[in-house]
Amino acid sequence: MQIISKGLTFTYNREADFHRQALQGVDLTINEGDFFGIVGETGSGKSTFIQHLNGLIKVQGGSLWVGDFNLAPTDKQGKKQYKKMLKQLRHKVGMVFQYPEYQLFAETVFEDVAFGVKNFFPTLSDEEIEKRVAKAIDLVGLDYNKVKNKSPFELSGGQKRRAAIAGILVSEPEVLVLDEPVAGLDPVGKKRLMSLLHTLHDTGIVKTIVIVSHDMDEISENVNRVALFCGGRAVKVCTPKELFSQKDESSSRLGLPVTAYVSEKLNEVGVELSSDFKTENFIKDLVKKYKETV
Amino acid sequence: MLSDLTFGQYYETDSFVHRLDPRIKILILIAYVVFIFVARNFYAFLALAVFLVIAVIFSKIPFSNMIKSMKGILFIIVITVILNVFFYKGETQTVLFWIITKEALIFSAYMALRLIILVMGSVLLTFTTTPVALTDGIESLLSPLKVIKFPVHELALVMSIALRFIPILMGEADRIIMSQKARGADFDSGNVISRAKAMIPVLIPLLVSAFRRAEELGDAMDSRCYSSSAVRTKYKKLKLSARDLVATLVSIIIFVSVIFLNGLGGV
Ligand SMILES: Nc1ncnc2c1ncn2[C@@H]1O[C@H](COP(=O)(O)OP(=O)(O)OP(=O)(O)O)[C@@H](O)[C@H]1O
Ligand SMILES: [Mg+2]
């Protein structure tokens, strides 16, 4: 599903007098198959934007299409119809909030993961539910037989997060949206979560991934396109390479991934590298340059 | 959204009422509540209502906000009125459905009026007084009880923490509701029971996080060597001013007039 946002605006607490405009016209297209990154300073509207993608926030101004779903409520559409659409949309667009482990509630991990399927497919048989739950728990790298009867609150922080993500994957979304999914994880946990996302994307289990992140290394390593948010707008939509090689005010405040930083320093001493900033390609390029000069 | 609830949340602006000493505001409110139940006829109620309107005007709080804050308790008012209409024993003959008397109707109307101005008065206090000022005021008013070893300071601390946590927990509830909605949870269809059931996936994470926060706060206070018995000074000392005198005088005039107006006759 392609996501097209045109002139999307949003204001929190519109009627109160302390309101402020969080989105000031977001123009952005996310294609099917993208591993899409969203970066930007804190308060730039990233979370507000992605919450629109499965209708958790109603469109106030501008237009937003997610696949065939028109998220700006039209007058013709009844309330009932809109709600029905939202349910369909939410099963297609999975949303992993920041610290998703805080949404765990059920007595067992099984029940918690099953929550989504039961909501979206109330007619499913018990065996079918179990199959799907087992698949989702396996996918996130937890041992189904070990954890299914455990209380979600007995898991470690990283495991909790995996269980929470399984609770989203279980409804087999086409688009997976994640708000700072690795925040608060240790380096190993971060790597494993990112490689999980890669596996999901590469195997086509999830077609499109949208990820909000403050970690530029993560962005340069993983995404194929990236949007830079600033003051409630997507001021740049480009490849990570373009983002980290251009020098202007809005991107200089972001910081650089290590690879981009090193190539900048090398550039200063006259070594020109041309790769993108994925570590693998960067090293290849560096070795090639080295061999050329020796 | 939950956080849209205006009930009890401080409304930031600078006004005569905002600047009043919290102790005076609390005392006036207590007296006001007492007089709401002393008032016996229409004129007395009118005086109290006028007082409220004047106070709202001087607080610069939009009337729409005051009205909105009533939403939460509308249900209680309706229930009270219904119960009163049916169960109040009047003497005159029935006017409706054989059991409802004229007295019952009048009595219920007064009851609803009482509840409305009572809640509005209380809301006005929380709208115009920060939680910190409110607890400071209560602590100061209760401080004579220290003589009999009543834990005034602890009580004030518990109150201020509770008040401080309300908006945080509301925000948290909002977030949890959103993440469960993203998993297909439906909070606004079905009958009362299924709706109540639908709240479980919200209430449990909310409780868990409240406990987590409480523990963290306790640790943070311990690590800074907090002790409730320590003698402490205040950053902002409460001081009475001319403003408070004016407010007190006006209130006294209103309350005295309620007593006089009561003399005009009952119900
Ligand atoms: N529930 C809310 N009520 C009122 N204002 C809000 C709310 N949530 C966010 N805002 C405001 O909207 C603006 C955008 O917030 P948003 O959460 O989208 O930023 P963000 O880019 O996700 O930031 P971060 O990187 O810190 O997560 C901010 O100015 C914020 O203060
Ligand atoms: Mg955010």
XYZ file of C-alpha atoms and ligand atoms in Angstrom:
593
model
C 0.000 0.000 0.000
C 1.265 3.378 -0.935
C 0.962 6.186 1.583
C 0.359 9.644 0.191
C 0.087 12.647 2.463
C -0.641 16.062 1.011
C -0.683 19.219 3.074
C -1.518 17.303 6.229
C -2.074 19.653 9.173
C -2.876 18.868 12.760
C -3.380 20.899 15.937
C -3.604 19.429 19.414
C -6.365 20.784 21.670
C -7.861 22.824 18.898
C -10.532 24.420 21.001
C -8.397 25.232 24.036
C -6.367 28.401 23.911
C -3.069 26.697 24.633
C -3.271 24.777 21.378
C -0.345 24.523 19.019
C 0.022 23.306 15.499
C 1.995 20.067 15.502
C 1.799 19.436 11.749
C 1.934 22.355 9.363
C 1.362 20.675 6.022
C 3.197 17.397 5.538
C 3.807 16.423 1.917
C 5.176 12.917 1.756
C 4.861 9.736 -0.261
C 5.888 6.348 1.057
C 5.940 3.664 -1.604
C 4.994 0.064 -1.206
C 8.157 -1.887 -0.438
C 9.968 1.020 1.185
C 11.973 0.659 4.340
C 11.276 4.245 5.229
C 12.953 6.312 7.921
C 11.591 9.406 9.644
C 14.047 11.617 11.469
C 13.890 15.068 13.011
C 14.348 16.984 16.194
C 12.196 16.264 19.195
C 8.827 17.975 18.834
C 9.018 18.128 15.055
C 5.809 16.139 14.637
C 7.077 12.651 13.783
C 4.901 10.784 16.232
C 1.903 12.930 15.407
C 2.342 12.124 11.734
C 2.663 8.380 12.098
C -0.336 8.181 14.404
C -2.349 9.404 11.446
C -1.307 6.398 9.385
C -3.782 4.038 10.991
C -6.407 6.524 11.915
C -5.564 6.930 15.599
C -5.649 10.644 14.955
C -8.348 12.020 12.706
C -7.216 14.074 9.753
C -7.965 17.737 10.428
C -6.632 19.345 7.277
C -5.088 18.185 4.021
C -5.398 14.710 2.586
C -4.031 11.306 3.474
C -4.364 8.127 1.474
C -3.144 4.787 2.724
C -3.604 2.325 -0.117
C -7.258 2.639 -1.064
C -8.237 4.150 2.255
C -9.031 7.833 2.263
C -8.361 8.897 5.821
C -9.802 12.376 5.582
C -13.398 11.809 6.674
C -15.775 12.803 3.909
C -19.265 14.110 4.545
C -20.891 11.374 2.504
C -19.434 8.691 4.710
C -21.521 7.724 7.725
C -19.968 7.313 11.148
C -20.510 3.573 11.013
C -18.827 3.267 7.670
C -15.868 5.277 8.894
C -15.469 3.000 11.898
C -15.605 -0.060 9.710
C -12.958 1.397 7.469
C -10.771 2.144 10.477
C -10.927 -1.448 11.614
C -9.875 -2.723 8.196
C -7.146 -0.123 8.018
C -5.782 -0.950 11.460
C -5.398 -4.563 10.608
C -3.443 -3.639 7.466
C -1.290 -0.988 9.146
C 0.356 -2.217 12.334
C 1.536 0.431 14.756
C 4.253 -0.175 17.300
C 4.324 2.705 19.764
C 7.310 3.869 21.684
C 7.822 1.501 24.619
C 5.216 -0.957 23.322
C 5.781 -3.149 26.366
C 3.559 -0.736 28.327
C 0.522 -2.033 26.451
C 0.856 -5.604 27.747
C -2.076 -6.543 29.922
C -3.163 -10.162 29.679
C -2.461 -13.008 32.066
C -0.325 -14.912 29.612
C 1.829 -13.965 26.673
C -0.419 -16.113 24.519
C -3.534 -14.171 25.484
C -1.803 -10.880 24.980
C -0.563 -11.691 21.508
C -3.925 -13.174 20.610
C -5.714 -9.907 21.509
C -5.187 -8.431 18.047
C -6.316 -11.466 16.042
C -9.379 -11.897 18.198
C -10.322 -8.275 17.647
C -9.720 -8.239 13.927
C -11.003 -11.722 13.102
C -13.671 -12.565 15.678
C -14.810 -15.595 13.695
C -11.477 -17.430 13.626
C -11.289 -20.939 15.127
C -9.165 -21.585 18.195
C -6.672 -23.700 16.256
C -6.259 -21.004 13.650
C -5.694 -18.396 16.378
C -3.109 -20.593 18.043
C -1.336 -21.131 14.739
C -1.123 -17.425 14.100
C -0.014 -16.593 17.616
C 2.696 -19.254 17.511
C 3.892 -17.902 14.188
C 4.062 -14.329 15.459
C 5.912 -15.297 18.635
C 8.378 -17.373 16.619
C 8.892 -14.502 14.218
C 10.048 -12.139 16.937
C 12.521 -14.748 18.148
C 10.862 -15.891 21.361
C 10.434 -19.549 22.217
C 6.704 -20.146 21.818
C 6.472 -23.153 24.102
C 8.494 -21.495 26.809
C 6.724 -18.158 26.931
C 3.136 -18.869 25.932
C 1.928 -19.531 29.464
C 4.163 -17.029 31.190
C 2.845 -13.734 32.457
C 4.044 -10.961 30.147
C 5.219 -9.091 33.246
C 7.713 -11.858 34.051
C 9.659 -11.283 30.837
C 12.774 -9.153 30.616
C 12.524 -5.684 29.089
C 13.758 -6.791 25.680
C 11.544 -9.869 25.693
C 8.549 -7.768 26.663
C 9.151 -5.564 23.683
C 9.359 -8.575 21.398
C 6.142 -9.957 22.823
C 4.470 -6.586 22.256
C 5.666 -6.511 18.664
C 4.375 -10.050 18.192
C 1.011 -8.689 19.329
C 1.073 -6.375 16.310
C 2.515 -8.825 13.786
C -0.129 -11.372 14.641
C -2.712 -9.496 12.584
C -0.373 -9.780 9.584
C -0.149 -6.113 8.647
C 1.092 -5.024 5.226
C 2.607 -1.890 6.628
C 4.454 -1.798 9.936
C 4.995 1.563 11.587
C 7.387 1.785 14.517
C 8.026 4.777 16.762
C 11.569 4.616 18.088
C 11.479 0.833 18.440
C 14.979 0.434 19.856
C 14.823 3.193 22.464
C 16.042 1.880 25.799
C 17.418 -1.429 24.489
C 21.010 -2.584 24.954
C 23.259 -2.689 21.848
C 22.694 -6.392 21.273
C 18.958 -6.004 21.689
C 19.021 -3.101 19.220
C 20.873 -5.138 16.612
C 18.558 -8.083 17.021
C 15.452 -5.968 16.721
C 16.748 -4.257 13.604
C 17.673 -7.571 12.023
C 14.207 -8.828 12.859
C 12.758 -5.882 10.948
C 15.075 -6.648 8.053
C 13.991 -10.255 7.965
C 10.341 -9.218 7.989
C 10.966 -6.827 5.139
C 13.220 -9.069 3.039
C 10.932 -12.078 3.267
C 7.947 -9.931 2.358
C 6.051 -10.778 5.537
C 5.675 -7.048 5.995
C 5.783 -5.175 2.719
C 6.457 -1.678 3.941
C 8.211 -0.559 7.093
C 8.157 2.975 8.454
C 10.477 3.668 11.332
C 10.980 6.785 13.441
C 14.472 7.003 14.863
C 16.928 9.355 16.503
C 19.828 7.028 15.754
C 21.495 8.067 12.504
C 23.584 4.884 12.261
C 20.410 2.898 12.339
C 18.912 5.080 9.609
C 21.934 4.905 7.319
C 22.253 1.147 7.769
C 18.675 0.191 7.249
C 16.398 2.473 5.310
C 16.199 3.105 1.601
C 14.460 6.460 1.915
C 14.216 8.966 4.672
C 12.139 12.039 5.518
C 13.518 14.838 7.632
C 10.858 16.494 9.771
C 11.298 20.017 10.991
C 8.675 22.262 12.581
C 5.767 20.062 11.539
C 6.831 19.628 7.913
C 8.718 17.021 5.946
C 11.424 19.404 4.769
C 13.422 16.765 2.918
C 12.550 13.392 1.464
C 15.573 11.639 -0.017
C 17.983 8.719 0.354
C 20.095 8.496 3.496
C 23.159 9.164 1.378
C 21.754 12.444 0.138
C 20.612 13.392 3.606
C 24.010 12.855 5.200
C 26.154 14.302 2.444
C 24.288 17.591 2.049
C 25.379 20.294 4.393
C 22.734 22.724 5.371
C 21.247 23.993 8.564
C 18.406 21.523 8.964
C 20.504 18.386 8.475
C 23.597 19.558 10.329
C 21.624 19.548 13.569
C 20.838 15.865 13.099
C 24.309 14.538 13.634
C 25.924 12.024 11.333
C 26.240 8.255 11.254
C 29.793 7.086 11.994
C 30.429 6.180 8.378
C 29.386 9.607 7.133
C 31.492 11.266 9.798
C 34.573 9.258 8.836
C 34.151 9.918 5.154
C 33.754 13.621 5.887
C 37.031 13.593 7.812
C 38.734 11.589 5.053
C 37.411 14.085 2.565
C 39.145 16.865 4.463
C 42.488 15.147 3.977
C 41.787 14.559 0.313
C 40.376 11.044 0.199
C 37.163 11.037 -1.811
C 34.757 8.195 -1.086
C 31.662 7.720 -3.137
C 29.738 4.921 -1.455
C 26.549 5.300 0.478
C 26.935 5.142 4.224
C 26.039 1.526 4.816
C 28.982 0.030 6.713
C 29.383 -2.826 4.275
C 29.562 -0.636 1.167
C 31.619 1.932 2.977
C 34.291 -0.609 3.924
C 34.360 -2.020 0.394
C 34.858 1.447 -0.985
C 37.550 2.202 1.547
C 39.461 -1.014 0.777
C 39.227 -0.283 -2.927
C 40.618 3.238 -2.411
C 43.378 1.814 -0.241
C 44.394 -0.771 -2.823
C 44.385 1.883 -5.552
C 46.790 4.101 -3.648
C 49.197 1.407 -2.485
C -9.682 11.776 24.479
C -9.303 11.564 28.190
C -6.945 14.469 28.449
C -9.650 16.672 26.977
C -11.484 16.352 30.261
C -11.383 19.794 31.731
C -12.581 18.744 35.128
C -10.228 19.807 37.854
C -7.385 20.995 35.696
C -5.694 24.264 36.429
C -6.522 26.937 33.874
C -3.523 29.142 33.283
C -4.210 32.868 33.258
C -3.729 35.852 35.501
C -6.825 37.117 37.248
C -8.158 38.492 40.503
C -9.394 35.064 41.553
C -6.162 33.334 40.520
C -4.219 35.678 42.732
C -6.310 35.172 45.828
C -4.712 33.357 48.718
C -5.596 29.657 48.382
C -6.624 29.512 52.046
C -9.194 32.238 51.492
C -10.498 30.492 48.406
C -10.816 27.202 50.245
C -12.594 28.798 53.197
C -14.959 30.723 50.939
C -15.736 27.524 49.032
C -16.478 25.646 52.258
C -18.778 28.423 53.410
C -20.345 28.527 49.966
C -21.123 24.815 50.052
C -22.653 25.195 53.484
C -24.854 28.057 52.273
C -25.929 26.070 49.227
C -27.622 23.752 51.678
C -28.819 26.588 53.911
C -30.553 28.333 51.005
C -34.233 27.523 51.018
C -35.893 29.604 48.364
C -35.433 30.881 44.867
C -34.046 34.283 45.881
C -31.386 32.769 48.073
C -30.295 30.514 45.252
C -30.283 33.477 42.917
C -27.906 35.307 45.241
C -25.569 32.328 45.328
C -25.709 31.889 41.551
C -24.973 35.578 41.020
C -22.006 35.244 43.338
C -20.708 32.341 41.262
C -21.169 34.250 38.010
C -19.293 37.245 39.405
C -16.486 34.983 40.569
C -16.257 33.347 37.144
C -16.159 36.742 35.436
C -13.366 37.886 37.708
C -11.462 34.657 37.117
C -11.343 35.278 33.339
C -12.310 31.675 32.752
C -14.543 31.286 29.683
C -18.048 30.193 30.624
C -17.807 27.474 27.998
C -15.053 25.824 30.038
C -17.193 25.951 33.148
C -20.078 24.332 31.278
C -17.809 21.664 29.796
C -16.561 20.703 33.203
C -20.127 19.728 34.101
C -20.204 16.958 31.511
C -18.592 14.457 33.834
C -21.200 14.734 36.552
C -24.291 15.240 34.424
C -25.063 11.562 34.917
C -25.020 11.890 38.706
C -27.305 14.897 38.567
C -29.802 13.107 36.353
C -29.856 10.079 38.661
C -30.344 12.282 41.721
C -33.210 14.131 40.107
C -34.943 10.928 39.026
C -34.641 9.361 42.466
C -35.892 12.499 44.158
C -38.808 12.933 41.810
C -40.074 9.460 42.606
C -39.263 9.085 46.246
C -39.796 12.511 47.748
C -42.936 12.442 49.850
C -45.081 15.465 49.174
C -48.396 16.410 50.713
C -50.390 17.888 47.864
C -52.083 15.799 45.260
C -50.064 14.163 42.527
C -49.498 15.999 39.282
C -47.937 13.342 37.098
C -48.238 9.572 36.841
C -50.154 9.441 40.139
C -47.047 9.342 42.306
C -45.148 12.479 41.513
C -46.098 15.447 43.640
C -45.543 19.117 43.074
C -43.235 19.258 46.074
C -41.161 16.445 44.662
C -40.681 18.338 41.411
C -39.689 21.544 43.139
C -37.454 19.725 45.567
C -35.698 17.877 42.739
C -35.210 21.059 40.783
C -33.548 22.654 43.814
C -31.437 19.559 44.316
C -30.183 19.686 40.728
C -29.490 23.400 41.098
C -27.574 22.740 44.315
C -25.429 20.082 42.716
C -24.710 22.229 39.684
C -23.553 25.281 41.585
C -21.720 23.119 44.094
C -19.687 21.453 41.368
C -19.149 24.721 39.535
C -17.873 26.359 42.693
C -15.441 23.516 43.301
C -14.326 23.487 39.692
C -13.697 27.206 39.886
C -11.354 26.577 42.804
C -9.309 23.976 40.940
C -9.378 26.031 37.748
C -7.901 29.029 39.497
C -5.556 27.382 41.982
C -2.508 25.325 41.101
C -2.309 21.947 42.827
C 0.735 23.177 44.697
C -1.069 26.241 46.024
C -4.072 24.135 46.876
C -2.112 21.701 49.005
C -0.141 24.523 50.572
C -3.420 26.138 51.501
C -4.858 22.948 52.965
C -1.665 22.246 54.856
C -1.694 25.733 56.318
C -5.368 25.528 57.260
C -4.890 22.171 58.934
C -1.654 23.093 60.688
C -3.365 23.685 64.067
C -4.063 19.938 64.069
C -0.333 19.305 64.377
C -0.796 19.908 68.076
C -2.732 16.672 68.388
C -0.073 14.844 66.264
C -2.233 14.731 63.165
C 0.102 14.065 60.170
C -0.775 17.283 58.347
C 2.372 17.463 56.299
C 2.147 13.843 55.165
C -1.464 14.338 54.197
C -0.569 17.411 52.164
C 2.254 15.517 50.484
C 0.004 12.616 49.549
C -2.507 15.074 48.135
C -0.004 16.998 46.117
C 1.475 13.820 44.667
C -1.962 12.530 43.774
C -2.901 15.809 42.101
C 0.402 15.907 40.284
C -0.144 12.426 38.917
C -3.602 13.009 37.506
C -2.503 14.645 34.249
C 0.391 12.210 33.879
C -1.853 9.208 34.235
C -4.403 10.749 31.884
C -1.742 11.162 29.231
C -0.634 7.613 29.857
C -4.198 6.344 29.561
C -4.484 8.157 26.236
C -1.389 6.437 24.946
C -2.504 3.005 26.101
C -5.944 3.504 24.589
C -4.289 4.390 21.312
C -2.037 1.359 21.321
C -4.921 -0.970 22.090
C -7.004 0.680 19.388
C -4.149 -0.045 17.015
C -4.632 -3.688 17.955
C -8.285 -3.494 17.021
C -9.775 -2.773 20.429
C -13.192 -1.171 20.258
C -14.156 1.043 23.155
C -17.386 2.553 22.005
C -19.724 -0.115 20.827
C -21.680 -2.818 22.524
C -23.617 -2.690 25.755
C -22.461 -1.447 29.136
C -20.912 -4.766 30.145
C -18.918 -5.295 26.982
C -17.731 -1.705 27.180
C -16.581 -2.185 30.742
C -14.796 -5.348 29.671
C -13.132 -3.481 26.850
C -11.509 -1.211 29.428
C -9.518 -4.054 31.015
C -6.694 -3.851 28.465
C -6.399 -0.181 29.396
C -6.799 -0.368 33.159
C -4.233 -3.097 33.770
C -1.322 -1.429 31.970
C -2.378 1.835 33.607
C -2.254 0.291 37.080
C 1.062 -1.348 36.333
C 2.504 1.953 35.253
C 1.048 3.787 38.251
C 2.789 1.327 40.567
C 6.005 1.602 38.611
C 5.859 5.379 38.858
C 5.057 5.276 42.547
C 8.031 3.041 43.180
C 10.322 5.251 41.142
C 9.115 8.340 42.937
C 9.662 6.687 46.300
C 13.189 5.742 45.315
C 13.889 9.229 44.045
C 12.659 10.736 47.327
C 14.678 8.248 49.382
C 17.817 8.903 47.412
C 17.467 12.589 48.212
C 17.070 11.747 51.888
C 13.494 12.916 52.077
C 12.082 12.794 55.571
C 8.634 13.988 56.437
C 9.700 15.008 59.933
C 12.358 17.421 58.733
C 11.701 21.093 59.358
C 11.324 22.699 55.976
C 10.986 26.180 54.647
C 8.717 27.270 51.852
C 9.751 28.814 48.567
C 6.483 30.664 48.303
C 5.058 31.869 51.600
C 1.336 32.384 51.712
C 0.516 35.990 52.506
C -2.837 37.681 52.813
C -3.357 40.900 50.868
C -5.986 43.571 50.325
C -7.431 41.433 47.529
C -8.211 38.696 50.030
C -9.936 41.169 52.299
C -12.165 42.355 49.456
C -13.074 38.780 48.481
C -13.882 37.917 52.076
C -16.087 40.983 52.509
C -17.998 40.311 49.303
C -18.541 36.702 50.343
C -19.783 37.733 53.761
C -22.232 40.174 52.189
C -23.581 37.436 49.920
C -23.846 34.899 52.715
C -25.617 37.332 55.035
C -28.019 38.231 52.268
C -28.756 34.525 51.759
C -29.839 34.361 55.387
C -32.104 37.401 54.928
C -33.534 36.090 51.685
C -34.262 32.772 53.369
C -36.575 34.737 55.632
C -38.820 35.465 52.640
C -40.235 31.966 52.867
C -39.412 28.307 52.368
C -39.202 26.133 49.263
N -1.069 14.802 23.400
C -0.584 16.012 23.078
N -1.225 17.136 23.488
C -0.773 18.347 23.150
N 0.317 18.585 22.419
C 1.023 17.532 21.977
C 0.605 16.172 22.285
N 1.494 15.342 21.723
C 2.406 16.108 21.101
N 2.141 17.426 21.245
C 2.903 18.539 20.668
O 2.966 18.387 19.273
C 4.259 18.639 18.778
C 4.770 17.460 17.994
O 4.912 16.374 18.870
P 5.367 14.931 18.414
O 5.156 14.024 19.556
O 4.712 14.580 17.137
O 6.942 15.146 18.185
P 8.054 14.087 17.829
O 8.681 14.548 16.575
O 7.494 12.718 17.859
O 9.088 14.278 19.015
P 9.997 13.191 19.764
O 11.196 12.990 18.910
O 10.356 13.865 21.039
O 9.186 11.951 19.954
C 5.118 18.977 19.983
O 5.280 20.360 20.018
C 4.331 18.510 21.167
O 4.507 19.394 22.241
Mg 7.760 11.001 19.210
